[in-house]
């Protein structure tokens, strides 16, 4: 919107939805305990399939097979946003299903459906950047402390937005996301300009 010599910008409704979805993923707490069920999304045939697959993938869903995506504990609000924007007459089918039998472990299934090694590597970069700060506890003035907090979230989101945020049953025991999330929370909670907050 232009008023005189000034221009003002705001998010569209779709942009605000995506911003809210991303915010929940970045600042989310631990994944909920798994209830033993999966949410399956069966994509329609035709030209809309690729766009829906991309949007569902961004919302954390992994590929189970051609035209079928799944998540054990999806962000229901993000899924609702994807479904609401599906083209008329081409909405995917959403199913809730339990798991019976199968010789494949949950962690093996997850490793095939999501790029977990890539996400773990990104979390590793984040930890290497910020663990020294937690160890040295430098005293920073408020302006530098604020800059640090902004950089902290900027770097954390590079992994956090790619992380499907799976329940622990689907992740390797040494999943680096656990330590990265704890480090991010610890550093973020430091009051601006107060390194003693690291001990809290």
Coordinates of N, CA, C and O in Angstrom, one line a residue:
X1 N 0.9 -1.2 0.0 CA 0.0 0.0 0.0 C 0.9 1.2 0.0 O 1.8 1.3 0.8
X2 N 0.6 2.2 -0.9 CA 1.4 3.4 -1.0 C 0.6 4.6 -0.4 O -0.5 4.8 -0.8
X3 N 1.3 5.3 0.5 CA 0.7 6.4 1.1 C 1.7 7.6 1.0 O 2.7 7.5 1.6
X4 N 1.4 8.5 0.1 CA 2.4 9.6 -0.1 C 3.6 9.0 -0.7 O 3.6 8.2 -1.7
X5 N 4.8 9.3 -0.1 CA 6.0 8.8 -0.6 C 6.5 7.5 0.0 O 7.5 7.0 -0.2
X6 N 5.6 7.0 0.9 CA 6.0 5.8 1.6 C 5.2 4.6 1.1 O 4.0 4.7 0.8
X7 N 5.8 3.4 1.1 CA 5.2 2.2 0.7 C 5.1 1.2 1.9 O 6.1 1.1 2.7
X8 N 4.0 0.6 2.2 CA 3.8 -0.3 3.3 C 3.5 -1.7 2.8 O 2.7 -1.8 1.8
X9 N 4.1 -2.7 3.4 CA 3.9 -4.1 2.9 C 3.3 -4.9 4.1 O 3.6 -4.7 5.3
X10 N 2.6 -5.9 3.7 CA 2.1 -6.9 4.7 C 1.9 -8.2 4.0 O 1.9 -8.3 2.8
X11 N 1.9 -9.3 4.8 CA 1.7 -10.6 4.2 C 0.3 -10.8 3.7 O -0.6 -10.3 4.2
X12 N 0.2 -11.6 2.6 CA -1.1 -12.0 2.1 C -1.6 -13.0 3.1 O -0.9 -13.5 4.0
X13 N -2.9 -13.4 3.0 CA -3.5 -14.4 3.9 C -2.7 -15.7 3.7 O -2.4 -16.4 4.7
X14 N -2.3 -16.1 2.5 CA -1.6 -17.3 2.3 C -0.2 -17.2 2.9 O 0.3 -18.2 3.5
X15 N 0.4 -16.1 2.8 CA 1.8 -15.8 3.3 C 1.7 -15.9 4.9 O 2.6 -16.5 5.5
X16 N 0.7 -15.4 5.5 CA 0.5 -15.4 6.9 C 0.4 -16.8 7.4 O 0.9 -17.2 8.4
X17 N -0.4 -17.6 6.7 CA -0.5 -19.1 7.0 C 0.8 -19.8 7.0 O 1.2 -20.5 7.9
X18 N 1.6 -19.5 5.9 CA 2.9 -20.2 5.8 C 3.8 -19.7 6.9 O 4.6 -20.5 7.4
X19 N 3.8 -18.4 7.2 CA 4.6 -17.9 8.3 C 4.3 -18.5 9.6 O 5.2 -18.9 10.4
X20 N 3.0 -18.7 9.9 CA 2.6 -19.3 11.1 C 3.0 -20.8 11.2 O 3.4 -21.3 12.2
X21 N 2.9 -21.5 10.0 CA 3.3 -22.9 10.0 C 4.8 -23.0 10.3 O 5.3 -23.9 11.0
X22 N 5.6 -22.1 9.7 CA 7.1 -22.2 9.9 C 7.4 -21.8 11.3 O 8.3 -22.4 11.9
X23 N 6.7 -20.9 11.9 CA 7.0 -20.5 13.3 C 6.7 -21.6 14.2 O 7.6 -21.9 15.2
X24 N 5.7 -22.4 14.0 CA 5.4 -23.6 14.9 C 6.5 -24.6 14.7 O 6.9 -25.2 15.7
X25 N 7.1 -24.8 13.6 CA 8.1 -25.8 13.4 C 9.4 -25.3 14.0 O 10.1 -26.1 14.6
X26 N 9.7 -24.0 13.9 CA 11.0 -23.6 14.5 C 10.9 -23.6 16.0 O 11.9 -24.0 16.7
X27 N 9.8 -23.2 16.6 CA 9.7 -23.0 18.1 C 9.0 -24.2 18.7 O 8.7 -24.1 19.9
X28 N 8.8 -25.2 18.0 CA 8.0 -26.4 18.5 C 8.8 -27.0 19.7 O 10.0 -27.1 19.7
X29 N 8.0 -27.6 20.6 CA 8.6 -28.4 21.7 C 8.9 -29.8 21.2 O 8.9 -30.0 20.0
X30 N 9.2 -30.7 22.1 CA 9.5 -32.1 21.6 C 8.3 -32.7 20.9 O 7.1 -32.3 21.1
X31 N 8.6 -33.6 19.9 CA 7.5 -34.2 19.2 C 6.6 -35.0 20.2 O 7.2 -35.6 21.2
X32 N 5.3 -35.1 20.0 CA 4.5 -35.9 20.9 C 4.8 -37.4 20.9 O 5.4 -37.9 19.9
X33 N 4.5 -38.0 22.0 CA 4.6 -39.5 22.0 C 3.8 -40.1 20.9 O 2.6 -39.6 20.6
X34 N 4.3 -41.1 20.2 CA 3.6 -41.6 19.0 C 2.5 -42.5 19.5 O 2.6 -43.3 20.4
X35 N 1.3 -42.4 18.9 CA 0.1 -43.1 19.3 C -0.1 -44.4 18.5 O -1.1 -45.1 18.6
X36 N 1.0 -44.8 17.6 CA 0.9 -46.0 16.9 C 0.2 -45.9 15.6 O 0.0 -46.9 14.9
X37 N -0.2 -44.7 15.2 CA -1.0 -44.5 13.9 C -0.2 -43.6 13.0 O 0.7 -42.9 13.3
X38 N -0.6 -43.7 11.7 CA 0.0 -42.9 10.6 C -1.2 -42.1 9.9 O -2.3 -42.6 9.8
X39 N -0.8 -40.9 9.5 CA -1.7 -40.1 8.7 C -1.2 -40.3 7.3 O -0.1 -40.0 7.0
X40 N -2.0 -40.9 6.4 CA -1.7 -41.1 5.0 C -2.4 -40.1 4.1 O -3.6 -39.8 4.3
X41 N -1.7 -39.6 3.1 CA -2.3 -38.7 2.1 C -2.1 -39.3 0.8 O -1.0 -39.5 0.3
X42 N -3.2 -39.7 0.1 CA -3.2 -40.2 -1.2 C -3.4 -39.1 -2.2 O -4.5 -38.5 -2.2
X43 N -2.5 -38.9 -3.1 CA -2.6 -37.7 -4.1 C -3.4 -38.1 -5.3 O -3.4 -39.3 -5.7
X44 N -4.2 -37.2 -5.8 CA -5.0 -37.4 -7.0 C -4.0 -37.6 -8.2 O -2.9 -37.0 -8.2
X45 N -4.5 -38.2 -9.2 CA -3.7 -38.3 -10.5 C -3.9 -37.0 -11.2 O -4.8 -36.2 -11.0
X46 N -2.9 -36.7 -12.0 CA -3.0 -35.5 -12.9 C -2.0 -34.5 -12.5 O -1.1 -34.7 -11.7
X47 N -2.1 -33.3 -13.1 CA -1.1 -32.3 -13.0 C -1.0 -31.6 -11.7 O 0.0 -30.9 -11.4
X48 N -1.9 -31.8 -10.8 CA -1.9 -31.1 -9.5 C -1.0 -31.9 -8.5 O -0.7 -31.4 -7.4
X49 N -0.7 -33.2 -8.9 CA 0.0 -34.1 -7.9 C 1.3 -33.5 -7.4 O 1.7 -33.5 -6.2
X50 N 2.2 -33.0 -8.3 CA 3.5 -32.5 -8.0 C 3.4 -31.3 -7.0 O 4.2 -31.2 -6.1
X51 N 2.5 -30.4 -7.3 CA 2.4 -29.3 -6.4 C 2.0 -29.7 -5.0 O 2.5 -29.2 -4.0
X52 N 1.0 -30.6 -4.9 CA 0.6 -31.1 -3.6 C 1.7 -31.8 -2.9 O 1.9 -31.7 -1.7
X53 N 2.4 -32.6 -3.6 CA 3.5 -33.4 -3.0 C 4.6 -32.4 -2.4 O 5.1 -32.6 -1.3
X54 N 4.9 -31.3 -3.2 CA 5.8 -30.4 -2.7 C 5.3 -29.7 -1.4 O 6.1 -29.5 -0.5
X55 N 4.1 -29.3 -1.4 CA 3.5 -28.6 -0.2 C 3.5 -29.5 1.0 O 3.7 -29.1 2.1
X56 N 3.1 -30.8 0.8 CA 3.0 -31.8 1.9 C 4.4 -32.1 2.4 O 4.7 -32.2 3.6
X57 N 5.4 -32.1 1.5 CA 6.8 -32.4 1.9 C 7.3 -31.2 2.8 O 7.9 -31.4 3.8
X58 N 6.9 -30.0 2.4 CA 7.3 -28.8 3.2 C 6.6 -28.9 4.6 O 7.2 -28.5 5.6
X59 N 5.4 -29.5 4.6 CA 4.7 -29.6 5.9 C 5.2 -30.8 6.7 O 4.7 -31.1 7.8
X60 N 6.3 -31.5 6.2 CA 6.9 -32.6 7.0 C 6.6 -34.0 6.6 O 7.0 -35.0 7.2
X61 N 5.7 -34.2 5.6 CA 5.3 -35.5 5.2 C 6.4 -36.2 4.3 O 7.1 -35.5 3.6
X62 N 6.5 -37.5 4.5 CA 7.5 -38.3 3.7 C 6.8 -39.2 2.7 O 5.6 -39.5 2.9
X63 N 7.6 -39.6 1.7 CA 7.0 -40.5 0.7 C 6.9 -41.9 1.2 O 7.9 -42.5 1.6
X64 N 5.8 -42.5 1.1 CA 5.6 -43.9 1.4 C 5.6 -44.8 0.1 O 6.0 -45.9 0.1
X65 N 5.1 -44.2 -1.0 CA 5.1 -44.8 -2.3 C 4.7 -43.8 -3.3 O 4.3 -42.7 -3.0
X66 N 4.6 -44.2 -4.6 CA 4.2 -43.3 -5.6 C 2.8 -42.7 -5.3 O 1.8 -43.5 -5.2
X67 N 2.7 -41.4 -5.1 CA 1.4 -40.8 -4.9 C 0.9 -40.9 -3.5 O -0.3 -40.5 -3.2
X68 N 1.7 -41.5 -2.5 CA 1.2 -41.6 -1.2 C 2.3 -41.0 -0.2 O 3.5 -41.4 -0.3
X69 N 1.9 -40.1 0.6 CA 2.8 -39.5 1.6 C 2.2 -39.9 3.0 O 1.0 -40.2 3.2
X70 N 3.1 -39.8 4.0 CA 2.6 -40.1 5.4 C 3.4 -39.3 6.4 O 4.5 -38.8 6.2
X71 N 2.9 -39.3 7.6 CA 3.5 -38.7 8.8 C 2.9 -39.4 10.0 O 1.7 -39.5 10.1
X72 N 3.7 -39.7 11.0 CA 3.2 -40.4 12.2 C 2.6 -39.4 13.2 O 1.8 -39.8 14.1
X73 N 2.9 -38.1 13.1 CA 2.4 -37.1 14.1 C 2.4 -35.7 13.4 O 3.2 -34.8 13.7
X74 N 1.6 -35.5 12.3 CA 1.7 -34.3 11.5 C 1.2 -33.1 12.3 O 0.4 -33.2 13.2
X75 N 1.6 -31.9 11.8 CA 1.1 -30.7 12.2 C -0.3 -30.5 11.5 O -0.4 -30.3 10.3
X76 N -1.3 -30.7 12.3 CA -2.7 -30.7 11.7 C -3.1 -29.4 11.0 O -3.8 -29.4 10.0
X77 N -2.6 -28.3 11.6 CA -2.9 -27.0 11.1 C -2.3 -26.8 9.7 O -2.9 -26.3 8.8
X78 N -1.0 -27.2 9.6 CA -0.3 -27.1 8.3 C -1.0 -28.0 7.3 O -1.1 -27.6 6.1
X79 N -1.4 -29.2 7.7 CA -2.1 -30.1 6.7 C -3.4 -29.5 6.3 O -3.7 -29.6 5.1
X80 N -4.1 -28.9 7.2 CA -5.4 -28.3 6.8 C -5.2 -27.1 5.8 O -6.0 -27.0 4.9
X81 N -4.0 -26.4 6.0 CA -3.7 -25.3 5.0 C -3.5 -25.9 3.6 O -4.0 -25.3 2.6
X82 N -2.7 -27.0 3.5 CA -2.5 -27.6 2.2 C -3.8 -28.1 1.6 O -4.0 -27.8 0.4
X83 N -4.6 -28.8 2.4 CA -5.9 -29.3 1.8 C -6.8 -28.2 1.4 O -7.5 -28.3 0.4
X84 N -6.8 -27.1 2.2 CA -7.7 -25.9 1.8 C -7.3 -25.3 0.5 O -8.2 -24.7 -0.2
X85 N -6.1 -25.4 0.1 CA -5.6 -24.8 -1.1 C -5.5 -25.7 -2.3 O -5.1 -25.4 -3.4
X86 N -5.9 -27.0 -2.1 CA -5.9 -27.9 -3.2 C -6.9 -27.5 -4.2 O -8.0 -27.0 -3.9
X87 N -6.6 -27.7 -5.5 CA -7.6 -27.3 -6.6 C -8.9 -28.0 -6.4 O -9.0 -29.1 -5.9
X88 N -10.0 -27.3 -6.8 CA -11.3 -27.9 -6.7 C -11.4 -29.2 -7.5 O -11.0 -29.3 -8.6
X89 N -12.0 -30.2 -6.8 CA -12.1 -31.5 -7.4 C -10.9 -32.3 -7.5 O -10.9 -33.4 -8.1
X90 N -9.8 -31.8 -6.9 CA -8.5 -32.6 -6.9 C -7.9 -32.7 -5.5 O -6.7 -32.8 -5.4
X91 N -8.7 -32.6 -4.5 CA -8.2 -32.7 -3.1 C -7.7 -34.2 -2.9 O -8.3 -35.1 -3.3
X92 N -6.6 -34.3 -2.2 CA -6.1 -35.6 -1.8 C -7.0 -36.3 -0.8 O -7.8 -35.7 -0.1
X93 N -6.9 -37.6 -0.7 CA -7.6 -38.4 0.2 C -6.7 -38.6 1.5 O -5.5 -38.9 1.4
X94 N -7.3 -38.3 2.7 CA -6.5 -38.4 3.9 C -7.1 -39.5 4.7 O -8.3 -39.6 5.0
X95 N -6.2 -40.4 5.2 CA -6.6 -41.6 5.9 C -5.8 -41.7 7.2 O -4.6 -41.2 7.3
X96 N -6.4 -42.2 8.2 CA -5.7 -42.5 9.5 C -5.6 -44.0 9.6 O -6.6 -44.7 9.5
X97 N -4.4 -44.5 9.8 CA -4.2 -45.9 9.8 C -3.2 -46.4 10.9 O -2.3 -45.7 11.3
X98 N -3.5 -47.6 11.4 CA -2.5 -48.2 12.3 C -1.5 -49.0 11.5 O -1.6 -49.2 10.3
X99 N -0.5 -49.5 12.2 CA 0.5 -50.3 11.6 C 0.4 -51.8 12.2 O 0.4 -51.9 13.4
X100 N 0.4 -52.7 11.3 CA 0.3 -54.1 11.7 C 1.4 -54.9 11.0 O 1.6 -54.8 9.8
X101 N 2.2 -55.6 11.8 CA 3.2 -56.5 11.3 C 4.3 -55.7 10.6 O 4.6 -54.6 10.8
X102 N 4.9 -56.3 9.6 CA 5.9 -55.7 8.8 C 7.3 -56.0 9.4 O 7.5 -55.9 10.6
X103 N 8.2 -56.3 8.5 CA 9.6 -56.6 9.0 C 10.5 -55.4 9.1 O 11.7 -55.6 9.4
X104 N 10.0 -54.3 8.7 CA 10.9 -53.1 8.6 C 10.7 -52.3 9.9 O 9.6 -52.0 10.4
X105 N 11.9 -51.9 10.5 CA 11.8 -51.1 11.7 C 11.3 -49.7 11.3 O 11.5 -49.2 10.2
X106 N 10.8 -49.0 12.3 CA 10.3 -47.6 12.1 C 11.4 -46.7 11.7 O 11.2 -45.8 10.8
X107 N 12.6 -46.8 12.3 CA 13.7 -45.9 11.9 C 14.2 -46.2 10.5 O 14.6 -45.2 9.8
X108 N 14.1 -47.4 10.0 CA 14.5 -47.7 8.6 C 13.5 -47.1 7.7 O 13.8 -46.5 6.7
X109 N 12.2 -47.2 8.0 CA 11.1 -46.6 7.2 C 11.3 -45.1 7.1 O 11.2 -44.5 6.1
X110 N 11.7 -44.5 8.3 CA 11.8 -43.1 8.3 C 13.1 -42.6 7.4 O 13.0 -41.6 6.7
X111 N 14.1 -43.4 7.5 CA 15.4 -43.1 6.8 C 15.1 -43.2 5.3 O 15.8 -42.5 4.5
X112 N 14.2 -44.0 4.8 CA 13.9 -44.1 3.4 C 12.9 -43.0 3.0 O 12.8 -42.6 1.8
X113 N 12.1 -42.5 3.9 CA 11.0 -41.5 3.5 C 11.5 -40.1 3.6 O 10.9 -39.2 3.0
X114 N 12.5 -39.8 4.5 CA 12.9 -38.4 4.7 C 14.4 -38.3 4.6 O 15.1 -39.3 4.9
X115 N 15.0 -37.2 4.2 CA 16.4 -37.0 4.1 C 17.0 -36.7 5.5 O 17.6 -35.7 5.8
X116 N 16.9 -37.7 6.4 CA 17.3 -37.5 7.8 C 18.8 -37.2 7.9 O 19.3 -36.5 8.8
X117 N 19.6 -37.8 7.1 CA 21.1 -37.6 7.2 C 21.4 -36.2 6.8 O 22.3 -35.6 7.5
X118 N 20.7 -35.6 5.8 CA 21.0 -34.2 5.5 C 20.5 -33.3 6.6 O 21.2 -32.3 6.9
X119 N 19.4 -33.6 7.2 CA 18.9 -32.8 8.3 C 19.9 -32.9 9.5 O 20.2 -31.9 10.2
X120 N 20.4 -34.1 9.8 CA 21.3 -34.3 10.9 C 22.6 -33.5 10.6 O 23.2 -32.9 11.6
X121 N 23.1 -33.5 9.4 CA 24.3 -32.7 9.1 C 24.1 -31.2 9.3 O 25.0 -30.5 9.8
X122 N 22.9 -30.7 9.0 CA 22.6 -29.3 9.2 C 22.6 -29.0 10.7 O 23.0 -28.0 11.2
X123 N 22.0 -29.9 11.5 CA 22.0 -29.7 12.9 C 23.4 -29.8 13.4 O 23.8 -29.0 14.4
X124 N 24.3 -30.6 12.8 CA 25.7 -30.7 13.3 C 26.4 -29.3 13.0 O 27.2 -28.9 13.9
X125 N 26.1 -28.7 11.9 CA 26.7 -27.4 11.6 C 26.3 -26.4 12.7 O 27.1 -25.6 13.2
X126 N 25.0 -26.4 13.0 CA 24.4 -25.5 14.0 C 25.2 -25.7 15.3 O 25.6 -24.7 16.0
X127 N 25.3 -26.9 15.7 CA 26.0 -27.2 17.0 C 27.4 -26.7 17.0 O 27.9 -26.2 18.0
X128 N 28.1 -27.0 15.9 CA 29.5 -26.5 15.9 C 29.7 -25.0 16.0 O 30.6 -24.5 16.5
X129 N 28.7 -24.3 15.4 CA 28.7 -22.9 15.5 C 28.4 -22.3 16.9 O 29.0 -21.3 17.3
X130 N 27.5 -22.9 17.6 CA 27.0 -22.3 18.8 C 27.4 -23.0 20.1 O 27.2 -22.4 21.2
X131 N 27.9 -24.2 20.1 CA 28.3 -24.9 21.3 C 29.4 -24.1 22.0 O 29.4 -24.0 23.2
X132 N 30.4 -23.6 21.3 CA 31.5 -22.8 22.0 C 30.9 -21.6 22.8 O 31.4 -21.3 23.8
X133 N 29.8 -21.0 22.3 CA 29.2 -19.9 23.1 C 28.7 -20.4 24.4 O 28.9 -19.8 25.4
X134 N 28.1 -21.6 24.4 CA 27.5 -22.1 25.7 C 28.7 -22.5 26.6 O 28.5 -22.5 27.8
X135 N 29.8 -22.8 26.1 CA 31.0 -23.2 26.9 C 31.7 -22.0 27.4 O 32.1 -22.0 28.6
X136 N 31.9 -21.0 26.6 CA 32.8 -19.8 27.0 C 32.0 -18.8 27.7 O 32.5 -18.0 28.5
X137 N 30.7 -18.7 27.5 CA 29.8 -17.7 28.1 C 30.3 -16.3 28.1 O 30.6 -15.7 29.2
X138 N 30.6 -15.7 26.9 CA 31.1 -14.4 26.8 C 30.0 -13.4 27.3 O 28.8 -13.6 27.2
X139 N 30.5 -12.3 27.9 CA 29.6 -11.2 28.3 C 29.4 -10.3 27.1 O 30.3 -9.7 26.6
X140 N 28.1 -10.1 26.7 CA 27.8 -9.3 25.5 C 26.9 -8.1 25.9 O 26.1 -8.2 26.8
X141 N 27.2 -7.0 25.2 CA 26.3 -5.9 25.5 C 24.9 -6.2 24.8 O 24.8 -7.1 24.0
X142 N 23.9 -5.5 25.2 CA 22.5 -5.8 24.7 C 22.4 -5.8 23.1 O 21.8 -6.7 22.6
X143 N 23.1 -4.9 22.4 CA 23.0 -4.9 21.0 C 23.6 -6.2 20.4 O 23.0 -6.8 19.5
X144 N 24.8 -6.6 20.9 CA 25.4 -7.8 20.4 C 24.6 -9.1 20.8 O 24.5 -10.0 20.0
X145 N 24.1 -9.0 22.0 CA 23.3 -10.2 22.4 C 22.0 -10.3 21.5 O 21.6 -11.5 21.2
X146 N 21.4 -9.2 21.2 CA 20.2 -9.3 20.3 C 20.7 -9.8 18.9 O 20.0 -10.7 18.3
X147 N 21.8 -9.4 18.4 CA 22.3 -9.9 17.1 C 22.5 -11.4 17.2 O 22.2 -12.1 16.2
X148 N 23.1 -11.8 18.3 CA 23.4 -13.2 18.5 C 22.1 -14.0 18.5 O 22.0 -15.1 17.8
X149 N 21.0 -13.5 19.1 CA 19.8 -14.2 19.1 C 19.1 -14.3 17.7 O 18.6 -15.4 17.4
X150 N 19.2 -13.3 17.0 CA 18.7 -13.3 15.6 C 19.5 -14.3 14.7 O 18.9 -15.1 14.0
X151 N 20.8 -14.3 14.9 CA 21.7 -15.3 14.1 C 21.4 -16.7 14.6 O 21.4 -17.7 13.8
X152 N 21.1 -16.9 15.9 CA 20.8 -18.2 16.4 C 19.6 -18.8 15.7 O 19.7 -20.0 15.2
X153 N 18.5 -18.1 15.7 CA 17.3 -18.6 15.0 C 17.5 -18.7 13.5 O 17.0 -19.7 12.9
X154 N 18.2 -17.8 12.9 CA 18.5 -17.9 11.5 C 19.2 -19.2 11.1 O 18.8 -19.9 10.2
X155 N 20.2 -19.6 11.9 CA 20.9 -20.8 11.6 C 20.1 -22.0 12.0 O 20.2 -23.0 11.3
X156 N 19.4 -21.9 13.1 CA 18.6 -23.1 13.6 C 17.5 -23.4 12.6 O 17.3 -24.6 12.3
X157 N 16.9 -22.4 12.0 CA 15.8 -22.7 11.1 C 16.3 -23.4 9.8 O 15.5 -24.1 9.2
X158 N 17.6 -23.3 9.5 CA 18.1 -24.0 8.3 C 17.9 -25.5 8.4 O 17.7 -26.2 7.4
X159 N 18.0 -26.0 9.7 CA 17.7 -27.4 9.9 C 16.3 -27.6 10.3 O 15.6 -28.6 9.9
X160 N 15.8 -26.8 11.2 CA 14.4 -26.9 11.8 C 13.3 -27.0 10.8 O 12.3 -27.7 11.0
X161 N 13.4 -26.2 9.7 CA 12.4 -26.2 8.7 C 12.5 -27.4 7.8 O 11.5 -27.7 7.0
X162 N 13.6 -28.1 7.8 CA 13.7 -29.3 7.0 C 13.4 -30.6 7.8 O 13.2 -31.7 7.3
X163 N 13.4 -30.4 9.1 CA 13.2 -31.5 10.0 C 11.7 -31.9 10.0 O 10.8 -31.0 10.2
X164 N 11.3 -33.2 9.7 CA 9.9 -33.5 9.7 C 9.4 -33.6 11.1 O 8.2 -33.9 11.3
X165 N 10.2 -33.5 12.2 CA 9.7 -33.5 13.6 C 9.0 -34.8 13.9 O 7.8 -34.8 14.2
X166 N 9.7 -35.9 13.8 CA 9.1 -37.2 14.0 C 9.2 -37.6 15.4 O 10.1 -37.2 16.2
X167 N 8.3 -38.4 15.9 CA 8.4 -39.0 17.2 C 9.7 -39.8 17.4 O 10.2 -40.3 16.4
X168 N 10.2 -39.9 18.6 CA 11.5 -40.6 18.8 C 11.5 -42.0 18.3 O 12.6 -42.5 17.9
X169 N 10.4 -42.7 18.2 CA 10.4 -44.1 17.8 C 10.8 -44.2 16.3 O 11.3 -45.3 15.9
X170 N 10.8 -43.1 15.6 CA 11.2 -43.1 14.2 C 12.6 -42.6 13.9 O 13.1 -42.6 12.8
X171 N 13.3 -42.2 15.0 CA 14.6 -41.6 14.9 C 15.7 -42.5 15.4 O 15.4 -43.2 16.4
X172 N 16.9 -42.3 14.9 CA 18.0 -43.0 15.5 C 18.3 -42.5 16.9 O 18.0 -41.4 17.3
X173 N 18.8 -43.4 17.8 CA 19.0 -43.0 19.2 C 20.0 -41.8 19.4 O 19.9 -41.1 20.4
X174 N 20.9 -41.6 18.4 CA 21.8 -40.5 18.5 C 21.4 -39.3 17.7 O 22.2 -38.6 17.2
X175 N 20.1 -39.2 17.4 CA 19.6 -38.1 16.6 C 20.1 -36.7 17.1 O 19.9 -36.3 18.2
X176 N 20.9 -36.0 16.2 CA 21.5 -34.8 16.6 C 20.5 -33.7 16.8 O 20.8 -32.6 17.4
X177 N 19.3 -33.8 16.3 CA 18.3 -32.8 16.5 C 17.9 -32.6 18.0 O 17.5 -31.5 18.4
X178 N 18.0 -33.6 18.8 CA 17.7 -33.5 20.2 C 18.6 -32.5 20.9 O 18.2 -31.6 21.6
X179 N 19.9 -32.7 20.6 CA 20.9 -31.8 21.3 C 20.9 -30.4 20.7 O 21.0 -29.4 21.4
X180 N 20.6 -30.3 19.4 CA 20.5 -29.0 18.7 C 19.4 -28.2 19.3 O 19.5 -27.0 19.6
X181 N 18.2 -28.9 19.5 CA 17.1 -28.2 20.0 C 17.3 -27.7 21.4 O 17.0 -26.6 21.8
X182 N 18.0 -28.5 22.2 CA 18.3 -28.2 23.6 C 19.2 -27.0 23.6 O 19.1 -26.1 24.5
X183 N 20.3 -27.0 22.8 CA 21.2 -25.9 22.7 C 20.5 -24.6 22.3 O 20.8 -23.5 22.9
X184 N 19.7 -24.7 21.3 CA 19.0 -23.5 20.8 C 18.1 -22.9 21.9 O 18.1 -21.7 22.1
X185 N 17.4 -23.8 22.6 CA 16.5 -23.3 23.7 C 17.3 -22.6 24.8 O 17.0 -21.6 25.4
X186 N 18.5 -23.3 25.1 CA 19.3 -22.8 26.2 C 19.8 -21.4 25.9 O 19.8 -20.4 26.7
X187 N 20.3 -21.2 24.7 CA 20.9 -19.9 24.3 C 19.8 -18.8 24.1 O 20.0 -17.7 24.4
X188 N 18.7 -19.3 23.5 CA 17.6 -18.3 23.3 C 17.0 -17.7 24.5 O 16.6 -16.6 24.6
X189 N 17.0 -18.5 25.6 CA 16.4 -18.0 26.9 C 17.3 -17.1 27.7 O 16.9 -16.6 28.7
X190 N 18.5 -16.9 27.2 CA 19.4 -16.0 28.0 C 18.8 -14.6 27.9 O 18.6 -14.1 26.8
X191 N 18.6 -13.9 29.0 CA 18.1 -12.5 29.0 C 19.1 -11.7 28.2 O 20.3 -11.9 28.3
X192 N 18.7 -10.8 27.4 CA 19.6 -10.0 26.6 C 20.7 -9.3 27.4 O 20.4 -8.6 28.4
X193 N 21.9 -9.6 27.1 CA 23.1 -9.1 27.8 C 23.4 -9.7 29.1 O 24.2 -9.2 29.8
X194 N 22.8 -10.9 29.4 CA 23.0 -11.6 30.7 C 23.5 -13.0 30.4 O 22.8 -14.0 30.4
X195 N 24.9 -13.2 30.3 CA 25.4 -14.6 30.1 C 25.2 -15.5 31.3 O 25.3 -16.7 31.1
X196 N 24.9 -15.0 32.5 CA 24.6 -15.9 33.6 C 23.4 -16.8 33.4 O 23.2 -17.7 34.0
X197 N 22.6 -16.4 32.4 CA 21.4 -17.1 32.1 C 21.7 -18.5 31.6 O 20.8 -19.4 31.6
X198 N 22.9 -18.8 31.2 CA 23.3 -20.1 30.7 C 23.3 -21.1 31.8 O 23.2 -22.3 31.5
X199 N 23.4 -20.7 33.0 CA 23.3 -21.6 34.1 C 21.9 -22.0 34.6 O 21.7 -22.8 35.5
X200 N 20.9 -21.4 34.0 CA 19.5 -21.6 34.5 C 18.9 -22.7 33.8 O 19.2 -23.0 32.6

